[in-house]
Amino acid sequence: MIAFDMLVAICLFYVAILFGVAFLAERGGRRGSNAWLRSPLVYTLSLSVYCTAWTFYGAVGYAARSGLEFVTIYLGPTLVLIGWWWTLRKLVRIGKTQRITSIADLISSRYGKSNMLGVIVTLIAVVGTTPYIALQLQSVTLSFAVFAAAGAPGPWQLVDLNAAAFSVAIGLAVFTVFFGTRNLDANERHHGVVTAIAVEAVVKLIALLAVGIFVVWGIGGGAQATLDRIEASPLAGMPVAPGRWIGLTFLAGAAILTLPRMFQVLVVENEDERHLATAAWAFPGYVFLMSLFVVPIAAIGLAEMPPGANPDLFVLTLPLAQGRDGLATLAFLGGFSSATSMVIVAAIALSTMVSNHIVMPLFLHWTRSGATMSGDVRTLVLRARRLSIGGVLLLGYLYYRLTGGSEALAEIGLISFAGVAQVLPALLGGILWRGATRAGALAGLTVGFSLWAYTLFLPSFGEGAVMSAGLLADGPWGIGWLRPQGLFGLDGLDPLVHAVVFSMGANALAFTLVSLFDFPGPMERLQAAQFVNVFDHSPAGQGWSQGRAEAEDLLLMAQRILGADDAQRLFQRAAADQGKQGYLPDTTPEFLRGLERKLAGSVGAATAHAMVGQIVGRSSVSVEDLMKVADETAQMMEYSSQLEAKSEELARTARQLREVNEKLTELSVQKDAFLSQISHELRTPMTSIRAFSEILMEDDALPPERLADYSRIIHQESMRLTRLLDDLLDLSVLENGQVSLHPQPVSLSDLLDRSVAAAGGRSGRAPMAIRRDPAAERVDLVTDGDRLSQVFINLVSNAQKYCDAADPVLTISVTEVEGRVAVDFVDNGSGIPDRSQSIIFEKFSRLSDPRKAGGAGLGLAICREIMVRLGGSIVYLPGRGGAAFRVTLPSRCAEAA
Amino acid sequence: MARAPLFLAREGYRRRRLADMARLLPVLGAALFLVPALDARDGLGSGMLIYLFSAWFGLILASAFVSARLARAAPSEGADPSAEPAAEPPEEAS
């Protein structure tokens, strides 16, 4: 039998080796040498913190109590690891791009950098991990006790197990503080710790394999014989409970994703994404080997050891009973390694979470006035971490003392698993589903964690400890269906499966439902897109828009967190990238984002964001700026559409102006023609009048018939002049609105009769046929008949004058159009060319040869003025086969048909 | 950015099927590991023990095969090959 002090000496020597390994690895890691440190092998071995003392000792005890079921604890992680392409790869990528420091940080960061969620996840992790740490302390003390009890009485006789547990806790705290809080930036990772853990992983694997091989071939008598002994052992009679089998596989799979220590080694300490590809088969291989000999050890232990021996310690007691002290010592070191590696990593993970999500936000809250000015933040963060490590280990120790260390190892581990598994919906939902929201995660976590506490955690303390026996048996206030271990009357279920089904079910349901009905804030949606689509845009992170941040302030702050050298190097590099000299780069959004990431590695995303936010002068994110940008864009779009409208209007105006101009030009041409015409028109009669009046004056001997002839000519010519002047006067009177109308009842047919008669016939040409429809013309009007007939006369005589058809026909038709009376004058001539249709109603316009027309071109202008005065209109109707005019009479004129 | 082409070159196609394999492996594993739960009545026999550990070992081998090839096929940056199917792997003749 090995002496107890010898064992302690070996133990201390082993710890010293671990310190040495960690120290060398740390130094090598800082130098950048030791490439094998960053190999996938070390990564895989570091994952073995999954296999704690619970695995090392507890698995055999578990197998001895419940048969094959223990293996589910490894089947779940196996499935998750070989399914790395689904989730782990994404998780690791997100962890890298977002500088995630812990699982609480991931959840907080994903849901809009919500610190509330960070706090909740941290609390869940602490509550879930504390029993687990207690479990490790317990297993180490138990294994010490084995040797102490078996060893000869002496000065090292272990009287006080608690003292042993306490000193182990202290030793672990020292190691963790020393190597776990040496550097701050998680990007640099804990090389020392990871390497030490890899060494421990090898030790525990070798130890367990050695015991297994010894048991199978040393005691059992070979593989086949051992299998026969298993068939004969009580284990063979232990059936698999399907509910527990499936539930535990699920739980173990969830645990490897959500346990803080697993997240630490899987995601945070990951050096290279490709290491996952190795771990995908190597880690399942590791746990395969770890569980290979569990059943043989259990079966043979049950057979060989005296009844009542604790099966949890078979790994240790079997070699001891066989007198194999060396092997027992190796097994002891294996168990010791399992326990210590778990505690170290868990303490690092938890302390990161506690300091980043609880201590730092509180500190920032209290010193809101200026985190940059007061105190050294770097020291504060490190101190917070060290205190947290101490606190976590103290909690574990207290839990161990309180529970008395009596429970079977397996149950504590499973309760712990079920607790941290509550993070799973928020985690998976967060990286796979963009619709997952902060409120949903909050609801799911709260509901799931509460149900876990109610149905599993609190009852686990035993009847009367936290929950009274009555509460457990009859439910609160005697309500049976609320019994902690039989919700809704589901008594038949195993308590663990019952708790898992209800807590995870309610958790997932609350998470999904609340997320579906919630509307996330802009920050959440940004982060959601970044996480879920991490492969689409890996180099990203939501941004700072350029603010008033002073580079100097930022440098001061960064120095306090990263250390002076690192911070100055970072700033200098950033400045150099911007093409500047010195240490102060421009505070561009890229720079701020990078700095925030860098700080996030030390203090967590939410805290880093808050710190940069304080200096930049915005504690809320740049979402407002985004909004502003969006607003500006909208304004610019509006402005440009206004411009467009204006330019369209301008184009329209220009088009109108062009048309008017064309009209004016044409009119001007016509006016010139008219002026020459009118001067001619005026001059011709004046010349005749002058000539004939001169003859009359000078020639006294004119025969009387000549005299009469000449004076008639003079009279005619002066009449013509008068008519021309009358027309001009008439038009000017009409245009100036000085005309007075005399409305009276008239008959349209009378008016037309009169007009046709007054227009007279065509001088020297074939008479024009005029077609009329007397029935339609029987319309009574109240209007100024004289003026209206003036219009009609004009139109009829125009037709007679200009119609160039061989058999001229004028059709006068009367119709009702939209309640108004329309009189159409349509001839069968060649009509008026398009070009001229717009100007025929203008003054002085005349289309044909002026000489032929024999008028001053005022007729239609006068007609239009008259119709306007009468409240009607006159328009040219194109496309009627000839010249066609429509005179429309207002309804008030057409009374009583 | 150009749209991903509908059909890939042989190597890209292989890589995608490899990723499919990696995704399907845990499904196969879950099915294999559920067998003991179906055959629950018998308890822990040596046959069951041998089956379970053989299935486990087979899965590990399959995972080693698929993961190693996936890691080799993936671009060095570790970018998602299914996200960038158009990118041809650099002179990778496996």
mmCIF file of N, CA and C in Angstrom, chain B residues 13-72:
data_model
loop_
_atom_site.group_PDB
_atom_site.id
_atom_site.type_symbol
_atom_site.label_atom_id
_atom_site.label_comp_id
_atom_site.label_asym_id
_atom_site.label_seq_id
_atom_site.Cartn_x
_atom_site.Cartn_y
_atom_site.Cartn_z
ATOM 1 N N TYR B 13 -19.093 20.179 -57.229
ATOM 2 C CA TYR B 13 -20.181 19.239 -56.994
ATOM 3 C C TYR B 13 -19.799 18.240 -55.919
ATOM 4 N N ARG B 14 -18.605 17.696 -56.016
ATOM 5 C CA ARG B 14 -18.114 16.736 -55.018
ATOM 6 C C ARG B 14 -18.140 17.347 -53.628
ATOM 7 N N ARG B 15 -17.675 18.609 -53.581
ATOM 8 C CA ARG B 15 -17.557 19.253 -52.287
ATOM 9 C C ARG B 15 -18.928 19.432 -51.646
ATOM 10 N N ARG B 16 -19.888 19.726 -52.486
ATOM 11 C CA ARG B 16 -21.233 19.892 -51.928
ATOM 12 C C ARG B 16 -21.795 18.581 -51.409
ATOM 13 N N ARG B 17 -21.551 17.514 -52.170
ATOM 14 C CA ARG B 17 -22.066 16.228 -51.706
ATOM 15 C C ARG B 17 -21.370 15.808 -50.424
ATOM 16 N N LEU B 18 -20.097 16.195 -50.321
ATOM 17 C CA LEU B 18 -19.343 15.911 -49.098
ATOM 18 C C LEU B 18 -19.987 16.617 -47.909
ATOM 19 N N ALA B 19 -20.359 17.878 -48.142
ATOM 20 C CA ALA B 19 -21.032 18.638 -47.077
ATOM 21 C C ALA B 19 -22.365 17.981 -46.742
ATOM 22 N N ASP B 20 -23.060 17.498 -47.756
ATOM 23 C CA ASP B 20 -24.314 16.776 -47.502
ATOM 24 C C ASP B 20 -24.054 15.574 -46.611
ATOM 25 N N MET B 21 -22.983 14.864 -46.937
ATOM 26 C CA MET B 21 -22.633 13.692 -46.158
ATOM 27 C C MET B 21 -22.385 14.095 -44.706
ATOM 28 N N ALA B 22 -21.636 15.184 -44.529
ATOM 29 C CA ALA B 22 -21.332 15.641 -43.172
ATOM 30 C C ALA B 22 -22.612 15.985 -42.433
ATOM 31 N N ARG B 23 -23.590 16.499 -43.167
ATOM 32 C CA ARG B 23 -24.839 16.861 -42.498
ATOM 33 C C ARG B 23 -25.666 15.632 -42.158
ATOM 34 N N LEU B 24 -25.579 14.635 -43.004
ATOM 35 C CA LEU B 24 -26.436 13.461 -42.800
ATOM 36 C C LEU B 24 -25.864 12.493 -41.771
ATOM 37 N N LEU B 25 -24.567 12.578 -41.545
ATOM 38 C CA LEU B 25 -23.924 11.628 -40.646
ATOM 39 C C LEU B 25 -24.555 11.613 -39.251
ATOM 40 N N PRO B 26 -24.796 12.784 -38.622
ATOM 41 C CA PRO B 26 -25.420 12.725 -37.294
ATOM 42 C C PRO B 26 -26.810 12.118 -37.336
ATOM 43 N N VAL B 27 -27.512 12.273 -38.451
ATOM 44 C CA VAL B 27 -28.843 11.661 -38.553
ATOM 45 C C VAL B 27 -28.708 10.146 -38.521
ATOM 46 N N LEU B 28 -27.756 9.667 -39.289
ATOM 47 C CA LEU B 28 -27.489 8.234 -39.276
ATOM 48 C C LEU B 28 -27.091 7.786 -37.875
ATOM 49 N N GLY B 29 -26.229 8.589 -37.233
ATOM 50 C CA GLY B 29 -25.771 8.257 -35.890
ATOM 51 C C GLY B 29 -26.934 8.173 -34.919
ATOM 52 N N ALA B 30 -27.833 9.154 -35.000
ATOM 53 C CA ALA B 30 -28.985 9.154 -34.097
ATOM 54 C C ALA B 30 -29.802 7.892 -34.303
ATOM 55 N N ALA B 31 -29.990 7.510 -35.562
ATOM 56 C CA ALA B 31 -30.765 6.305 -35.840
ATOM 57 C C ALA B 31 -30.077 5.082 -35.234
ATOM 58 N N LEU B 32 -28.773 4.986 -35.425
ATOM 59 C CA LEU B 32 -28.035 3.837 -34.890
ATOM 60 C C LEU B 32 -28.110 3.796 -33.368
ATOM 61 N N PHE B 33 -27.988 4.978 -32.758
ATOM 62 C CA PHE B 33 -27.953 5.024 -31.299
ATOM 63 C C PHE B 33 -29.330 4.820 -30.684
ATOM 64 N N LEU B 34 -30.372 4.900 -31.505
ATOM 65 C CA LEU B 34 -31.716 4.704 -30.959
ATOM 66 C C LEU B 34 -32.062 3.224 -30.831
ATOM 67 N N VAL B 35 -31.303 2.388 -31.499
ATOM 68 C CA VAL B 35 -31.643 0.960 -31.493
ATOM 69 C C VAL B 35 -31.738 0.377 -30.077
ATOM 70 N N PRO B 36 -30.777 0.681 -29.177
ATOM 71 C CA PRO B 36 -30.907 0.119 -27.825
ATOM 72 C C PRO B 36 -32.211 0.515 -27.148
ATOM 73 N N ALA B 37 -32.696 1.714 -27.459
ATOM 74 C CA ALA B 37 -33.943 2.142 -26.835
ATOM 75 C C ALA B 37 -35.121 1.335 -27.372
ATOM 76 N N LEU B 38 -35.027 0.904 -28.639
ATOM 77 C CA LEU B 38 -36.105 0.100 -29.212
ATOM 78 C C LEU B 38 -36.104 -1.308 -28.601
ATOM 79 N N ASP B 39 -34.894 -1.790 -28.357
ATOM 80 C CA ASP B 39 -34.752 -3.136 -27.821
ATOM 81 C C ASP B 39 -34.509 -3.036 -26.328
ATOM 82 N N ALA B 40 -35.431 -2.385 -25.642
ATOM 83 C CA ALA B 40 -35.170 -1.986 -24.268
ATOM 84 C C ALA B 40 -35.317 -3.148 -23.290
ATOM 85 N N ARG B 41 -36.160 -4.100 -23.624
ATOM 86 C CA ARG B 41 -36.535 -5.132 -22.657
ATOM 87 C C ARG B 41 -35.353 -5.986 -22.222
ATOM 88 N N ASP B 42 -34.430 -6.229 -23.151
ATOM 89 C CA ASP B 42 -33.407 -7.234 -22.919
ATOM 90 C C ASP B 42 -32.354 -6.841 -21.895
ATOM 91 N N GLY B 43 -32.143 -5.544 -21.699
ATOM 92 C CA GLY B 43 -31.082 -5.160 -20.779
ATOM 93 C C GLY B 43 -29.724 -5.261 -21.437
ATOM 94 N N LEU B 44 -28.719 -5.182 -20.583
ATOM 95 C CA LEU B 44 -27.366 -5.050 -21.098
ATOM 96 C C LEU B 44 -26.793 -6.425 -21.415
ATOM 97 N N GLY B 45 -26.862 -6.827 -22.671
ATOM 98 C CA GLY B 45 -26.230 -8.079 -23.052
ATOM 99 C C GLY B 45 -24.922 -7.801 -23.749
ATOM 100 N N SER B 46 -24.103 -8.813 -23.909
ATOM 101 C CA SER B 46 -22.837 -8.578 -24.591
ATOM 102 C C SER B 46 -23.079 -8.251 -26.058
ATOM 103 N N GLY B 47 -24.159 -8.810 -26.611
ATOM 104 C CA GLY B 47 -24.482 -8.512 -28.016
ATOM 105 C C GLY B 47 -24.758 -7.025 -28.206
ATOM 106 N N MET B 48 -25.588 -6.513 -27.309
ATOM 107 C CA MET B 48 -25.914 -5.085 -27.365
ATOM 108 C C MET B 48 -24.655 -4.240 -27.231
ATOM 109 N N LEU B 49 -23.801 -4.640 -26.296
ATOM 110 C CA LEU B 49 -22.570 -3.905 -26.042
ATOM 111 C C LEU B 49 -21.715 -3.865 -27.313
ATOM 112 N N ILE B 50 -21.607 -5.019 -27.939
ATOM 113 C CA ILE B 50 -20.764 -5.092 -29.139
ATOM 114 C C ILE B 50 -21.382 -4.274 -30.262
ATOM 115 N N TYR B 51 -22.704 -4.391 -30.410
ATOM 116 C CA TYR B 51 -23.371 -3.601 -31.459
ATOM 117 C C TYR B 51 -23.112 -2.116 -31.258
ATOM 118 N N LEU B 52 -23.344 -1.649 -30.036
ATOM 119 C CA LEU B 52 -23.271 -0.215 -29.778
ATOM 120 C C LEU B 52 -21.864 0.318 -30.058
ATOM 121 N N PHE B 53 -20.874 -0.402 -29.549
ATOM 122 C CA PHE B 53 -19.520 0.107 -29.733
ATOM 123 C C PHE B 53 -19.058 -0.030 -31.186
ATOM 124 N N SER B 54 -19.556 -1.047 -31.885
ATOM 125 C CA SER B 54 -19.198 -1.164 -33.305
ATOM 126 C C SER B 54 -19.815 -0.018 -34.092
ATOM 127 N N ALA B 55 -21.076 0.259 -33.833
ATOM 128 C CA ALA B 55 -21.745 1.357 -34.535
ATOM 129 C C ALA B 55 -21.009 2.668 -34.260
ATOM 130 N N TRP B 56 -20.655 2.842 -33.026
ATOM 131 C CA TRP B 56 -19.950 4.054 -32.598
ATOM 132 C C TRP B 56 -18.634 4.183 -33.359
ATOM 133 N N PHE B 57 -17.907 3.074 -33.380
ATOM 134 C CA PHE B 57 -16.612 3.092 -34.052
ATOM 135 C C PHE B 57 -16.775 3.373 -35.548
ATOM 136 N N GLY B 58 -17.786 2.752 -36.132
ATOM 137 C CA GLY B 58 -18.051 2.991 -37.560
ATOM 138 C C GLY B 58 -18.336 4.462 -37.830
ATOM 139 N N LEU B 59 -19.113 5.049 -36.958
ATOM 140 C CA LEU B 59 -19.432 6.472 -37.129
ATOM 141 C C LEU B 59 -18.172 7.322 -37.064
ATOM 142 N N ILE B 60 -17.304 6.974 -36.120
ATOM 143 C CA ILE B 60 -16.065 7.748 -35.968
ATOM 144 C C ILE B 60 -15.236 7.655 -37.246
ATOM 145 N N LEU B 61 -15.161 6.438 -37.799
ATOM 146 C CA LEU B 61 -14.403 6.271 -39.043
ATOM 147 C C LEU B 61 -15.030 7.097 -40.169
ATOM 148 N N ALA B 62 -16.342 7.009 -40.282
ATOM 149 C CA ALA B 62 -17.021 7.761 -41.340
ATOM 150 C C ALA B 62 -16.786 9.257 -41.164
ATOM 151 N N SER B 63 -16.854 9.700 -39.925
ATOM 152 C CA SER B 63 -16.648 11.124 -39.658
ATOM 153 C C SER B 63 -15.224 11.533 -40.007
ATOM 154 N N ALA B 64 -14.272 10.648 -39.691
ATOM 155 C CA ALA B 64 -12.873 10.953 -40.020
ATOM 156 C C ALA B 64 -12.718 11.105 -41.529
ATOM 157 N N PHE B 65 -13.338 10.187 -42.263
ATOM 158 C CA PHE B 65 -13.242 10.222 -43.721
ATOM 159 C C PHE B 65 -13.836 11.526 -44.277
ATOM 160 N N VAL B 66 -15.063 11.788 -43.863
ATOM 161 C CA VAL B 66 -15.758 12.957 -44.418
ATOM 162 C C VAL B 66 -15.080 14.259 -43.989
ATOM 163 N N SER B 67 -14.745 14.367 -42.706
ATOM 164 C CA SER B 67 -14.187 15.624 -42.203
ATOM 165 C C SER B 67 -12.840 15.926 -42.830
ATOM 166 N N ALA B 68 -12.022 14.877 -42.956
ATOM 167 C CA ALA B 68 -10.696 15.111 -43.527
ATOM 168 C C ALA B 68 -10.829 15.632 -44.960
ATOM 169 N N ARG B 69 -11.714 15.017 -45.728
ATOM 170 C CA ARG B 69 -11.861 15.455 -47.116
ATOM 171 C C ARG B 69 -12.497 16.833 -47.187
ATOM 172 N N LEU B 70 -13.428 17.076 -46.291
ATOM 173 C CA LEU B 70 -14.064 18.406 -46.272
ATOM 174 C C LEU B 70 -13.042 19.481 -45.952
ATOM 175 N N ALA B 71 -12.215 19.190 -44.951
ATOM 176 C CA ALA B 71 -11.233 20.190 -44.541
ATOM 177 C C ALA B 71 -10.244 20.443 -45.671
ATOM 178 N N ARG B 72 -9.924 19.395 -46.430
ATOM 179 C CA ARG B 72 -8.991 19.579 -47.524
ATOM 180 C C ARG B 72 -9.657 20.343 -48.684
#
